[in-house]
Amino acid sequence: MSTSTELIRLEGVKKSYNGVEVLHGVDLSVNAGEVVALLGENGAGKSTLVKILAGDISPTQGKIKVNGVEYAGLDVYGARDLGIRMIFQELNDAPSLTVAENIFLGQWPTTGGKIAWKELRDKAQEVLDRLEVHIPLDAEAGSLRVGERQLLEIARALIQNAKILVLDEPSAALSNIEVERLFNVMSQLKSQGVGMVYITHRLDEVSRVADQVQVLRDGNSVLTKDAKDVTRQDMVTAMLGHEASGNVRPVVSKPKKVVLEIDNLSDGHIFKDISLNVKEGEVVTLFGKIGSGTSEILESIFGLRQIVSGEIKISGEIFTPESPEDSTSRKIGFLPADRQRLGSFASRSVAENLSVSSWNKMAKFGFVKKETEEKAFGRWAEALSISARRGPSQEIATLSGGNQQKVLLGRWFEAQVNVLLLVEPTRGVDVGARRDIYNIIRQQAKESGVAVLIATSDYEEVVLIADRALVISRGEISAEFTDDHVHASNLIAASS
């Protein structure tokens, strides 16, 4: 336990919505220069707890102490005045403004009624120097990499005199290099006395950054320990409420028939000369850092990106994808990494979202009956363990990330695709739902013979699901691993 000054303490915090209690008396403390890893499955109460901390919502019961002073609750402005800042996974910047302007976004210094540009630039440079980050002040924020834009948000928080940072899944969309840069910045902040709450689903990060580990499950705090005394199995067991099966390699399929074949495929910009095949019932992963070209390869196969050279064959027949509709007609399914913005219809029901790619076969006289959609949802809800409390009419946006992904997988299983392309299929999904999704993908591949090609930057995902793993580095295949050679050290070495 850190002996530093306690910055904030939440005691016995409860929160109820419409008489239903979602937090059941949770404690949380953060010291100066300390990182507390806050873990838990989706729905465990993490978001509710940190929203109370940031003043977005008020607790139903409990105490909040900041620098030893007790508060019944905080509003957003009060929390900011006390130095509490949230850094969200989604970027909250102005892409067309410069780095310096973004650091001071919403609070540009003025003199005589005009913006004090020299003061703005000088102080912006000071905070970047404090973080040991080298980004040109005049660069447009939109031209930067995701990791750099995230660091700008941290810089903005420091300009606003942040004492406590809450970082919500900050590494989810970052490359390995950007993650290391983020960790270096966090180390700098720790040395300067900033306290941090770090929310993540990537358990391998905990030992890298955290001093304390706290796990929530069903609105209760079930584990609070020094990070050095907690094993990965401890964390998983606390999150699930029971021991999980070990991280063992799947039984590798030995299929014969080639369903998807790619020969020297290039888009003329991001990837080139990609040759691979995926057989019936096989799960093949393309592993690489974000920006390596893995997702773009899948987008090209589905008709979302133009191909300048090379050849695609589906079950031995040459196929030139003209559009997503063209690819869908050839029994190719695709799930993007951003399921909420690009993969689903947020305001529509789970039944509609699952059925949309099968409307042509469901329609009679040009109409699709609601009952037909609901039957399709019913077929897959049980098979995929989809939890939708209000049934087939529930809006998909109200489901957890894992359940949303199961619905979208069910969409393509209902459409009986022969090829399934998945980009970052478990991004932002909790531990329990990840295992469900891996089991679902492998089971469907085995039972229906669908050829599955996955683009992912998560090496643990590759180890747990792949029959074969191809490593993509700078748009080219740098290595291929099978059987017992599919393990983390090989994947990371080849991708670097």
Tab-separated table of C-alpha atoms in Angstrom:
chain	number	residue	atom	x	y	z
A	1	MET	CA	0.000	0.000	0.000
A	2	SER	CA	1.292	3.421	-0.894
A	3	THR	CA	2.112	5.690	2.060
A	4	SER	CA	1.491	8.809	-0.022
A	5	THR	CA	-1.126	11.434	0.762
A	6	GLU	CA	-4.659	10.188	0.192
A	7	LEU	CA	-6.268	12.253	-2.566
A	8	ILE	CA	-9.739	10.775	-2.621
A	9	ARG	CA	-11.788	8.217	-0.729
A	10	LEU	CA	-15.259	6.859	-1.495
A	11	GLU	CA	-16.909	5.118	1.459
A	12	GLY	CA	-20.016	2.921	1.346
A	13	VAL	CA	-21.144	4.350	-1.987
A	14	LYS	CA	-24.537	3.090	-3.136
A	15	LYS	CA	-26.481	3.987	-6.259
A	16	SER	CA	-30.053	3.085	-7.175
A	17	TYR	CA	-32.065	3.648	-10.338
A	18	ASN	CA	-35.854	3.408	-10.062
A	19	GLY	CA	-35.527	1.492	-6.810
A	20	VAL	CA	-32.968	-0.977	-8.216
A	21	GLU	CA	-29.602	-0.776	-6.474
A	22	VAL	CA	-26.623	-1.119	-8.822
A	23	LEU	CA	-23.839	-0.247	-6.365
A	24	HIS	CA	-24.016	-1.902	-2.950
A	25	GLY	CA	-21.743	0.067	-0.655
A	26	VAL	CA	-18.441	0.321	-2.557
A	27	ASP	CA	-15.238	1.804	-1.121
A	28	LEU	CA	-12.435	3.228	-3.278
A	29	SER	CA	-9.324	5.207	-2.367
A	30	VAL	CA	-6.566	6.740	-4.467
A	31	ASN	CA	-3.304	8.141	-3.126
A	32	ALA	CA	-1.001	10.705	-4.684
A	33	GLY	CA	1.338	9.038	-7.165
A	34	GLU	CA	-0.703	5.810	-7.184
A	35	VAL	CA	-2.466	3.898	-9.964
A	36	VAL	CA	-5.537	1.869	-8.987
A	37	ALA	CA	-6.594	-0.662	-11.640
A	38	LEU	CA	-10.403	-0.880	-11.549
A	39	LEU	CA	-11.533	-4.161	-13.086
A	40	GLY	CA	-14.799	-5.968	-13.658
A	41	GLU	CA	-17.015	-7.341	-16.371
A	42	ASN	CA	-19.379	-5.052	-18.265
A	43	GLY	CA	-22.258	-4.266	-15.927
A	44	ALA	CA	-20.166	-4.760	-12.782
A	45	GLY	CA	-20.573	-1.098	-11.774
A	46	LYS	CA	-17.257	0.434	-12.880
A	47	SER	CA	-18.813	3.153	-15.041
A	48	THR	CA	-21.340	4.089	-12.370
A	49	LEU	CA	-18.610	4.352	-9.734
A	50	VAL	CA	-16.301	6.588	-11.771
A	51	LYS	CA	-19.218	8.768	-12.923
A	52	ILE	CA	-19.935	9.411	-9.248
A	53	LEU	CA	-16.250	10.226	-8.766
A	54	ALA	CA	-16.301	12.646	-11.726
A	55	GLY	CA	-19.543	14.312	-10.624
A	56	ASP	CA	-21.645	13.105	-13.568
A	57	ILE	CA	-24.130	11.406	-11.239
A	58	SER	CA	-24.815	11.599	-7.500
A	59	PRO	CA	-24.635	8.634	-5.111
A	60	THR	CA	-27.806	7.478	-3.405
A	61	GLN	CA	-25.803	6.933	-0.249
A	62	GLY	CA	-22.203	7.122	0.912
A	63	LYS	CA	-19.387	9.586	1.476
A	64	ILE	CA	-16.840	11.198	-0.822
A	65	LYS	CA	-13.696	12.646	0.709
A	66	VAL	CA	-11.317	14.743	-1.377
A	67	ASN	CA	-8.096	15.830	0.338
A	68	GLY	CA	-9.742	14.905	3.641
A	69	VAL	CA	-12.826	17.089	3.113
A	70	GLU	CA	-16.142	15.205	3.070
A	71	TYR	CA	-18.798	15.739	0.395
A	72	ALA	CA	-22.241	14.139	0.079
A	73	GLY	CA	-21.822	14.279	-3.668
A	74	LEU	CA	-20.059	16.194	-6.441
A	75	ASP	CA	-21.264	17.858	-9.611
A	76	VAL	CA	-19.102	18.067	-12.728
A	77	TYR	CA	-17.872	21.589	-11.974
A	78	GLY	CA	-17.138	20.770	-8.342
A	79	ALA	CA	-15.177	17.677	-9.343
A	80	ARG	CA	-13.168	19.692	-11.868
A	81	ASP	CA	-12.412	22.382	-9.310
A	82	LEU	CA	-11.046	19.617	-7.060
A	83	GLY	CA	-8.792	18.356	-9.861
A	84	ILE	CA	-10.713	15.233	-10.953
A	85	ARG	CA	-10.656	14.532	-14.704
A	86	MET	CA	-11.995	11.742	-16.927
A	87	ILE	CA	-10.049	10.573	-19.988
A	88	PHE	CA	-12.450	8.564	-22.121
A	89	GLN	CA	-11.647	5.924	-24.726
A	90	GLU	CA	-13.534	8.005	-27.314
A	91	LEU	CA	-11.574	11.076	-28.423
A	92	ASN	CA	-12.974	14.406	-27.285
A	93	ASP	CA	-10.896	16.857	-29.277
A	94	ALA	CA	-11.343	19.297	-32.166
A	95	PRO	CA	-9.609	17.625	-35.156
A	96	SER	CA	-9.307	20.796	-37.260
A	97	LEU	CA	-7.611	22.817	-34.497
A	98	THR	CA	-3.918	22.751	-33.672
A	99	VAL	CA	-2.246	20.830	-30.871
A	100	ALA	CA	-1.804	24.006	-28.811
A	101	GLU	CA	-5.421	25.061	-29.359
A	102	ASN	CA	-6.673	21.623	-28.338
A	103	ILE	CA	-4.664	21.623	-25.120
A	104	PHE	CA	-6.490	24.830	-24.127
A	105	LEU	CA	-9.806	23.815	-25.684
A	106	GLY	CA	-12.637	25.747	-24.043
A	107	GLN	CA	-10.343	27.897	-21.888
A	108	TRP	CA	-8.066	29.854	-24.194
A	109	PRO	CA	-6.130	32.565	-22.288
A	110	THR	CA	-7.069	36.114	-23.205
A	111	THR	CA	-5.694	39.610	-22.738
A	112	GLY	CA	-7.613	42.751	-23.557
A	113	GLY	CA	-10.480	40.670	-24.931
A	114	LYS	CA	-8.218	38.892	-27.411
A	115	ILE	CA	-6.651	35.413	-27.352
A	116	ALA	CA	-3.164	35.522	-25.825
A	117	TRP	CA	-1.505	33.349	-28.442
A	118	LYS	CA	2.019	33.523	-27.038
A	119	GLU	CA	0.844	32.546	-23.556
A	120	LEU	CA	-1.222	29.723	-25.059
A	121	ARG	CA	1.723	28.337	-26.995
A	122	ASP	CA	4.211	28.742	-24.147
A	123	LYS	CA	2.010	26.985	-21.606
A	124	ALA	CA	1.062	24.270	-24.092
A	125	GLN	CA	4.754	23.579	-24.668
A	126	GLU	CA	5.358	23.523	-20.913
A	127	VAL	CA	2.774	20.809	-20.326
A	128	LEU	CA	4.061	18.710	-23.254
A	129	ASP	CA	7.578	19.029	-21.835
A	130	ARG	CA	6.248	17.961	-18.451
A	131	LEU	CA	4.896	14.800	-20.097
A	132	GLU	CA	8.108	14.379	-22.136
A	133	VAL	CA	5.965	14.274	-25.274
A	134	HIS	CA	7.282	15.719	-28.539
A	135	ILE	CA	4.392	16.783	-30.763
A	136	PRO	CA	4.514	19.958	-32.912
A	137	LEU	CA	2.271	22.678	-31.478
A	138	ASP	CA	1.041	23.734	-34.929
A	139	ALA	CA	0.061	20.249	-36.126
A	140	GLU	CA	-3.672	19.694	-36.625
A	141	ALA	CA	-5.023	17.270	-34.031
A	142	GLY	CA	-6.808	15.296	-36.747
A	143	SER	CA	-3.485	14.534	-38.450
A	144	LEU	CA	-2.074	12.790	-35.363
A	145	ARG	CA	-2.183	9.132	-34.444
A	146	VAL	CA	-4.848	8.008	-31.978
A	147	GLY	CA	-2.292	7.630	-29.192
A	148	GLU	CA	-0.984	11.160	-29.691
A	149	ARG	CA	-4.501	12.611	-29.642
A	150	GLN	CA	-5.150	10.776	-26.389
A	151	LEU	CA	-2.023	12.315	-24.887
A	152	LEU	CA	-3.397	15.742	-25.841
A	153	GLU	CA	-6.431	15.019	-23.682
A	154	ILE	CA	-4.151	14.205	-20.767
A	155	ALA	CA	-2.234	17.442	-21.415
A	156	ARG	CA	-5.518	19.366	-21.405
A	157	ALA	CA	-6.424	17.801	-18.048
A	158	LEU	CA	-3.084	18.873	-16.603
A	159	ILE	CA	-3.561	22.436	-17.866
A	160	GLN	CA	-6.778	22.341	-15.819
A	161	ASN	CA	-4.712	21.360	-12.747
A	162	ALA	CA	-5.750	17.704	-12.615
A	163	LYS	CA	-4.818	15.851	-9.444
A	164	ILE	CA	-6.758	12.640	-10.172
A	165	LEU	CA	-7.150	11.111	-13.634
A	166	VAL	CA	-9.691	8.423	-14.474
A	167	LEU	CA	-8.547	6.625	-17.643
A	168	ASP	CA	-11.300	4.520	-19.212
A	169	GLU	CA	-9.904	1.773	-21.482
A	170	PRO	CA	-7.153	4.117	-22.745
A	171	SER	CA	-5.161	1.431	-24.581
A	172	ALA	CA	-8.047	-0.229	-26.440
A	173	ALA	CA	-7.359	1.506	-29.768
A	174	LEU	CA	-3.589	1.960	-29.458
A	175	SER	CA	-0.704	0.174	-31.128
A	176	ASN	CA	1.963	-1.481	-28.972
A	177	ILE	CA	4.296	1.497	-29.421
A	178	GLU	CA	1.535	3.941	-28.441
A	179	VAL	CA	0.689	1.834	-25.377
A	180	GLU	CA	4.324	2.015	-24.253
A	181	ARG	CA	4.245	5.776	-24.740
A	182	LEU	CA	1.066	6.024	-22.654
A	183	PHE	CA	2.666	3.966	-19.880
A	184	ASN	CA	5.716	6.237	-19.916
A	185	VAL	CA	3.459	9.285	-19.535
A	186	MET	CA	1.621	7.584	-16.665
A	187	SER	CA	4.965	6.941	-14.982
A	188	GLN	CA	5.812	10.639	-15.322
A	189	LEU	CA	2.472	11.600	-13.799
A	190	LYS	CA	2.980	9.205	-10.885
A	191	SER	CA	6.343	10.807	-10.113
A	192	GLN	CA	4.587	14.184	-10.084
A	193	GLY	CA	2.017	13.039	-7.519
A	194	VAL	CA	-0.979	12.555	-9.808
A	195	GLY	CA	-3.310	9.740	-8.704
A	196	MET	CA	-4.977	7.592	-11.372
A	197	VAL	CA	-7.854	5.141	-11.723
A	198	TYR	CA	-7.113	2.841	-14.665
A	199	ILE	CA	-10.009	0.866	-16.178
A	200	THR	CA	-9.014	-1.947	-18.527
A	201	HIS	CA	-10.033	-5.361	-19.835
A	202	ARG	CA	-6.411	-6.159	-20.727
A	203	LEU	CA	-5.227	-7.946	-17.609
A	204	ASP	CA	-1.612	-8.161	-18.778
A	205	GLU	CA	-1.442	-4.365	-18.382
A	206	VAL	CA	-2.243	-4.449	-14.670
A	207	SER	CA	1.178	-5.616	-13.523
A	208	ARG	CA	2.756	-2.974	-15.793
A	209	VAL	CA	0.980	0.087	-14.452
A	210	ALA	CA	-0.975	-0.590	-11.263
A	211	ASP	CA	-0.051	-0.242	-7.599
A	212	GLN	CA	-3.474	-1.401	-6.387
A	213	VAL	CA	-6.089	-3.694	-7.921
A	214	GLN	CA	-9.791	-3.403	-7.183
A	215	VAL	CA	-12.371	-5.725	-8.762
A	216	LEU	CA	-16.111	-5.045	-8.902
A	217	ARG	CA	-18.694	-7.753	-9.505
A	218	ASP	CA	-22.455	-7.163	-9.571
A	219	GLY	CA	-22.086	-3.802	-7.858
A	220	ASN	CA	-19.876	-5.087	-5.040
A	221	SER	CA	-16.160	-4.674	-4.415
A	222	VAL	CA	-14.911	-8.277	-4.264
A	223	LEU	CA	-11.137	-7.816	-4.366
A	224	THR	CA	-8.815	-5.012	-3.210
A	225	LYS	CA	-5.112	-5.843	-3.062
A	226	ASP	CA	-1.619	-4.665	-3.828
A	227	ALA	CA	-0.994	-5.369	-7.517
A	228	LYS	CA	2.210	-7.261	-6.737
A	229	ASP	CA	0.213	-9.774	-4.676
A	230	VAL	CA	-2.460	-10.492	-7.309
A	231	THR	CA	-2.184	-13.122	-10.041
A	232	ARG	CA	-4.037	-13.093	-13.326
A	233	GLN	CA	-6.091	-16.053	-12.109
A	234	ASP	CA	-7.020	-14.103	-8.959
A	235	MET	CA	-8.372	-11.268	-11.076
A	236	VAL	CA	-10.317	-13.500	-13.465
A	237	THR	CA	-11.822	-15.517	-10.619
A	238	ALA	CA	-12.864	-12.339	-8.804
A	239	MET	CA	-14.495	-10.919	-11.931
A	240	LEU	CA	-16.366	-14.100	-12.849
A	241	GLY	CA	-17.154	-15.352	-9.354
A	242	HIS	CA	-15.636	-18.721	-10.186
A	243	GLU	CA	-12.453	-20.133	-11.621
A	244	ALA	CA	-12.153	-19.881	-15.382
A	245	SER	CA	-10.723	-22.552	-17.585
A	246	GLY	CA	-7.038	-22.056	-18.314
A	247	ASN	CA	-5.635	-20.226	-21.316
A	248	VAL	CA	-5.114	-23.376	-23.337
A	249	ARG	CA	-4.699	-23.587	-27.066
A	250	PRO	CA	-7.764	-24.874	-28.929
A	251	VAL	CA	-7.722	-28.244	-30.621
A	252	VAL	CA	-6.492	-27.293	-34.064
A	253	SER	CA	-8.762	-28.147	-36.958
A	254	LYS	CA	-7.368	-30.194	-39.847
A	255	PRO	CA	-9.669	-29.211	-42.720
A	256	LYS	CA	-9.066	-29.977	-46.378
A	257	LYS	CA	-11.291	-27.846	-48.612
A	258	VAL	CA	-10.071	-24.292	-49.284
A	259	VAL	CA	-12.949	-21.793	-49.084
A	260	LEU	CA	-11.119	-18.450	-49.233
A	261	GLU	CA	-7.926	-18.009	-51.222
A	262	ILE	CA	-5.975	-14.785	-51.718
A	263	ASP	CA	-3.032	-14.450	-54.085
A	264	ASN	CA	-0.670	-11.422	-54.090
A	265	LEU	CA	-3.398	-8.998	-52.985
A	266	SER	CA	-2.455	-5.291	-52.784
A	267	ASP	CA	-4.361	-2.058	-52.234
A	268	GLY	CA	-1.481	0.116	-53.466
A	269	HIS	CA	-1.207	1.965	-50.175
A	270	ILE	CA	-1.351	0.011	-46.901
A	271	PHE	CA	-0.745	-3.655	-47.731
A	272	LYS	CA	0.880	-5.528	-50.598
A	273	ASP	CA	1.438	-9.045	-51.935
A	274	ILE	CA	-0.776	-10.787	-49.376
A	275	SER	CA	-1.245	-14.481	-50.099
A	276	LEU	CA	-3.173	-16.785	-47.776
A	277	ASN	CA	-5.973	-19.307	-47.623
A	278	VAL	CA	-8.639	-20.283	-45.115
A	279	LYS	CA	-10.142	-23.742	-45.201
A	280	GLU	CA	-13.585	-24.997	-44.329
A	281	GLY	CA	-14.134	-24.858	-40.555
A	282	GLU	CA	-10.772	-23.179	-39.950
A	283	VAL	CA	-10.054	-20.064	-37.856
A	284	VAL	CA	-7.103	-18.043	-39.166
A	285	THR	CA	-5.913	-14.835	-37.522
A	286	LEU	CA	-4.043	-11.886	-38.968
A	287	PHE	CA	-2.102	-10.449	-36.033
A	288	GLY	CA	-0.481	-7.030	-36.164
A	289	LYS	CA	-0.270	-3.669	-34.494
A	290	ILE	CA	-2.976	-1.157	-35.286
A	291	GLY	CA	-2.002	0.378	-38.626
A	292	SER	CA	-0.185	-2.740	-39.815
A	293	GLY	CA	-2.814	-3.454	-42.478
A	294	THR	CA	-4.725	-6.353	-40.914
A	295	SER	CA	-8.145	-4.676	-40.907
A	296	GLU	CA	-7.609	-3.173	-44.370
A	297	ILE	CA	-7.027	-6.636	-45.848
A	298	LEU	CA	-10.416	-7.784	-44.552
A	299	GLU	CA	-12.081	-4.581	-45.734
A	300	SER	CA	-10.763	-5.234	-49.241
A	301	ILE	CA	-12.146	-8.761	-49.306
A	302	PHE	CA	-15.560	-7.385	-48.306
A	303	GLY	CA	-15.566	-4.645	-50.953
A	304	LEU	CA	-14.976	-1.691	-48.624
A	305	ARG	CA	-11.534	-0.902	-50.035
A	306	GLN	CA	-10.305	-0.936	-53.615
A	307	ILE	CA	-7.873	-3.635	-54.712
A	308	VAL	CA	-5.234	-2.637	-57.256
A	309	SER	CA	-3.711	-6.059	-57.893
A	310	GLY	CA	-4.001	-9.678	-56.901
A	311	GLU	CA	-6.765	-12.241	-56.906
A	312	ILE	CA	-9.466	-13.529	-54.553
A	313	LYS	CA	-11.107	-16.938	-54.942
A	314	ILE	CA	-14.186	-18.184	-53.119
A	315	SER	CA	-14.450	-21.994	-53.252
A	316	GLY	CA	-12.172	-22.008	-56.271
A	317	GLU	CA	-14.013	-19.312	-58.257
A	318	ILE	CA	-12.390	-15.929	-58.918
A	319	PHE	CA	-14.252	-13.162	-57.086
A	320	THR	CA	-13.725	-9.413	-57.520
A	321	PRO	CA	-15.645	-7.612	-54.760
A	322	GLU	CA	-17.417	-4.551	-56.133
A	323	SER	CA	-19.266	-3.588	-52.943
A	324	PRO	CA	-20.317	-4.981	-49.541
A	325	GLU	CA	-23.635	-5.990	-51.124
A	326	ASP	CA	-21.737	-7.940	-53.760
A	327	SER	CA	-19.686	-9.709	-51.089
A	328	THR	CA	-22.749	-10.486	-48.995
A	329	SER	CA	-24.396	-12.068	-52.033
A	330	ARG	CA	-21.404	-14.404	-52.248
A	331	LYS	CA	-21.987	-15.525	-48.648
A	332	ILE	CA	-19.235	-13.380	-47.106
A	333	GLY	CA	-19.938	-11.784	-43.722
A	334	PHE	CA	-18.045	-8.899	-42.098
A	335	LEU	CA	-17.931	-7.351	-38.619
A	336	PRO	CA	-16.017	-4.058	-38.175
A	337	ALA	CA	-14.111	-3.140	-35.018
A	338	ASP	CA	-16.516	-0.285	-34.239
A	339	ARG	CA	-19.668	-2.353	-33.804
A	340	GLN	CA	-21.742	0.519	-32.397
A	341	ARG	CA	-21.056	3.054	-35.145
A	342	LEU	CA	-20.452	0.809	-38.156
A	343	GLY	CA	-21.813	-2.639	-37.313
A	344	SER	CA	-25.234	-2.123	-35.761
A	345	PHE	CA	-28.388	-0.039	-36.031
A	346	ALA	CA	-28.340	1.392	-32.519
A	347	SER	CA	-31.988	2.432	-32.262
A	348	ARG	CA	-33.354	-0.790	-33.762
A	349	SER	CA	-34.228	-3.990	-31.934
A	350	VAL	CA	-31.952	-6.967	-31.448
A	351	ALA	CA	-34.262	-9.016	-33.686
A	352	GLU	CA	-33.937	-6.515	-36.536
A	353	ASN	CA	-30.169	-6.267	-36.113
A	354	LEU	CA	-29.785	-10.027	-36.213
A	355	SER	CA	-32.073	-10.460	-39.216
A	356	VAL	CA	-31.051	-7.580	-41.470
A	357	SER	CA	-28.660	-9.582	-43.663
A	358	SER	CA	-31.339	-12.252	-44.184
A	359	TRP	CA	-34.221	-9.964	-45.115
A	360	ASN	CA	-34.110	-11.062	-48.763
A	361	LYS	CA	-34.757	-14.689	-47.902
A	362	MET	CA	-37.231	-13.772	-45.125
A	363	ALA	CA	-39.336	-11.425	-47.256
A	364	LYS	CA	-42.679	-12.407	-48.706
A	365	PHE	CA	-44.145	-10.088	-51.331
A	366	GLY	CA	-41.476	-7.547	-50.392
A	367	PHE	CA	-42.253	-7.483	-46.673
A	368	VAL	CA	-40.564	-9.032	-43.645
A	369	LYS	CA	-42.842	-9.931	-40.765
A	370	LYS	CA	-41.832	-8.969	-37.249
A	371	GLU	CA	-42.639	-12.511	-36.139
A	372	THR	CA	-40.156	-13.918	-38.657
A	373	GLU	CA	-37.398	-11.685	-37.271
A	374	GLU	CA	-38.274	-12.674	-33.721
A	375	LYS	CA	-38.123	-16.371	-34.593
A	376	ALA	CA	-34.652	-15.866	-36.072
A	377	PHE	CA	-33.557	-14.102	-32.897
A	378	GLY	CA	-35.019	-16.910	-30.818
A	379	ARG	CA	-32.993	-19.482	-32.766
A	380	TRP	CA	-29.735	-17.773	-31.875
A	381	ALA	CA	-30.468	-16.191	-28.487
A	382	GLU	CA	-30.169	-19.523	-26.717
A	383	ALA	CA	-27.422	-20.949	-28.932
A	384	LEU	CA	-25.230	-17.861	-28.420
A	385	SER	CA	-26.285	-17.144	-24.807
A	386	ILE	CA	-27.532	-13.650	-25.707
A	387	SER	CA	-28.824	-11.844	-22.642
A	388	ALA	CA	-31.615	-9.451	-23.666
A	389	ARG	CA	-33.923	-8.939	-20.702
A	390	ARG	CA	-36.718	-7.442	-22.754
A	391	GLY	CA	-36.484	-10.061	-25.466
A	392	PRO	CA	-36.340	-9.568	-29.244
A	393	SER	CA	-37.762	-6.025	-29.098
A	394	GLN	CA	-34.964	-4.624	-26.912
A	395	GLU	CA	-32.810	-1.963	-28.583
A	396	ILE	CA	-29.362	-3.333	-29.325
A	397	ALA	CA	-27.674	-0.195	-27.952
A	398	THR	CA	-28.932	-1.064	-24.468
A	399	LEU	CA	-27.068	-4.398	-24.375
A	400	SER	CA	-23.559	-4.902	-23.009
A	401	GLY	CA	-20.706	-4.932	-25.521
A	402	GLY	CA	-20.420	-8.708	-25.383
A	403	ASN	CA	-24.124	-9.258	-26.025
A	404	GLN	CA	-24.119	-6.757	-28.891
A	405	GLN	CA	-21.289	-8.687	-30.510
A	406	LYS	CA	-23.146	-11.977	-30.082
A	407	VAL	CA	-26.170	-10.490	-31.872
A	408	LEU	CA	-23.986	-9.354	-34.773
A	409	LEU	CA	-22.320	-12.764	-34.996
A	410	GLY	CA	-25.792	-14.308	-35.030
A	411	ARG	CA	-26.618	-12.046	-37.988
A	412	TRP	CA	-24.078	-13.820	-40.167
A	413	PHE	CA	-24.786	-17.301	-38.813
A	414	GLU	CA	-28.467	-16.772	-39.669
A	415	ALA	CA	-27.392	-15.660	-43.164
A	416	GLN	CA	-25.410	-18.934	-43.472
A	417	VAL	CA	-22.242	-17.305	-44.753
A	418	ASN	CA	-19.342	-19.424	-45.968
A	419	VAL	CA	-16.682	-16.837	-45.101
A	420	LEU	CA	-16.729	-14.710	-41.945
A	421	LEU	CA	-14.394	-11.705	-41.616
A	422	LEU	CA	-13.996	-10.282	-38.093
A	423	VAL	CA	-12.027	-7.163	-37.105
A	424	GLU	CA	-11.054	-6.935	-33.400
A	425	PRO	CA	-14.028	-9.146	-32.417
A	426	THR	CA	-13.624	-8.721	-28.637
A	427	ARG	CA	-12.511	-5.088	-28.358
A	428	GLY	CA	-14.117	-3.556	-25.265
A	429	VAL	CA	-15.627	-6.905	-24.256
A	430	ASP	CA	-15.181	-8.270	-20.731
A	431	VAL	CA	-13.405	-11.497	-19.779
A	432	GLY	CA	-16.463	-13.735	-19.497
A	433	ALA	CA	-18.016	-12.563	-22.764
A	434	ARG	CA	-14.664	-12.932	-24.554
A	435	ARG	CA	-14.555	-16.628	-23.725
A	436	ASP	CA	-18.164	-17.025	-24.846
A	437	ILE	CA	-17.382	-15.350	-28.167
A	438	TYR	CA	-14.284	-17.496	-28.756
A	439	ASN	CA	-16.299	-20.645	-28.054
A	440	ILE	CA	-19.122	-19.463	-30.332
A	441	ILE	CA	-16.788	-18.727	-33.248
A	442	ARG	CA	-14.963	-22.043	-32.968
A	443	GLN	CA	-18.146	-24.060	-32.502
A	444	GLN	CA	-19.856	-22.480	-35.509
A	445	ALA	CA	-16.735	-22.949	-37.627
A	446	LYS	CA	-16.699	-26.620	-36.709
A	447	GLU	CA	-20.437	-27.254	-37.098
A	448	SER	CA	-21.240	-25.150	-40.170
A	449	GLY	CA	-17.859	-25.263	-41.908
A	450	VAL	CA	-17.600	-21.461	-42.151
A	451	ALA	CA	-14.071	-20.221	-42.901
A	452	VAL	CA	-13.185	-17.536	-40.341
A	453	LEU	CA	-10.521	-14.849	-40.894
A	454	ILE	CA	-9.837	-12.526	-37.938
A	455	ALA	CA	-7.825	-9.283	-37.853
A	456	THR	CA	-6.650	-8.511	-34.319
A	457	SER	CA	-4.015	-6.588	-32.371
A	458	ASP	CA	-4.611	-8.732	-29.254
A	459	TYR	CA	-2.028	-11.529	-29.031
A	460	GLU	CA	-3.989	-13.284	-26.272
A	461	GLU	CA	-6.921	-13.501	-28.661
A	462	VAL	CA	-4.730	-15.187	-31.249
A	463	VAL	CA	-3.445	-17.758	-28.758
A	464	LEU	CA	-6.956	-18.622	-27.596
A	465	ILE	CA	-8.742	-18.913	-30.926
A	466	ALA	CA	-6.436	-19.454	-33.915
A	467	ASP	CA	-5.810	-22.655	-35.831
A	468	ARG	CA	-3.169	-20.698	-37.733
A	469	ALA	CA	-1.716	-17.238	-37.165
A	470	LEU	CA	-0.249	-14.944	-39.796
A	471	VAL	CA	1.674	-11.922	-38.550
A	472	ILE	CA	1.327	-8.690	-40.550
A	473	SER	CA	4.023	-6.046	-40.240
A	474	ARG	CA	4.009	-2.864	-42.339
A	475	GLY	CA	1.449	-4.308	-44.713
A	476	GLU	CA	3.245	-7.584	-45.417
A	477	ILE	CA	3.152	-11.092	-43.982
A	478	SER	CA	6.234	-11.442	-41.785
A	479	ALA	CA	5.589	-14.868	-40.245
A	480	GLU	CA	3.165	-17.771	-39.994
A	481	PHE	CA	2.689	-19.944	-36.904
A	482	THR	CA	0.778	-23.160	-36.350
A	483	ASP	CA	0.136	-25.605	-33.518
A	484	ASP	CA	2.280	-25.016	-30.406
A	485	HIS	CA	4.235	-22.235	-32.118
A	486	VAL	CA	1.216	-19.913	-31.743
A	487	HIS	CA	2.228	-18.205	-28.525
A	488	ALA	CA	2.692	-14.637	-27.325
A	489	SER	CA	6.463	-14.354	-27.546
A	490	ASN	CA	6.549	-15.507	-31.201
A	491	LEU	CA	3.689	-13.183	-32.172
A	492	ILE	CA	5.159	-10.104	-30.507
A	493	ALA	CA	8.653	-10.732	-31.844
A	494	ALA	CA	7.406	-11.210	-35.417
A	495	SER	CA	5.160	-8.131	-35.298
A	496	SER	CA	7.997	-5.917	-34.101
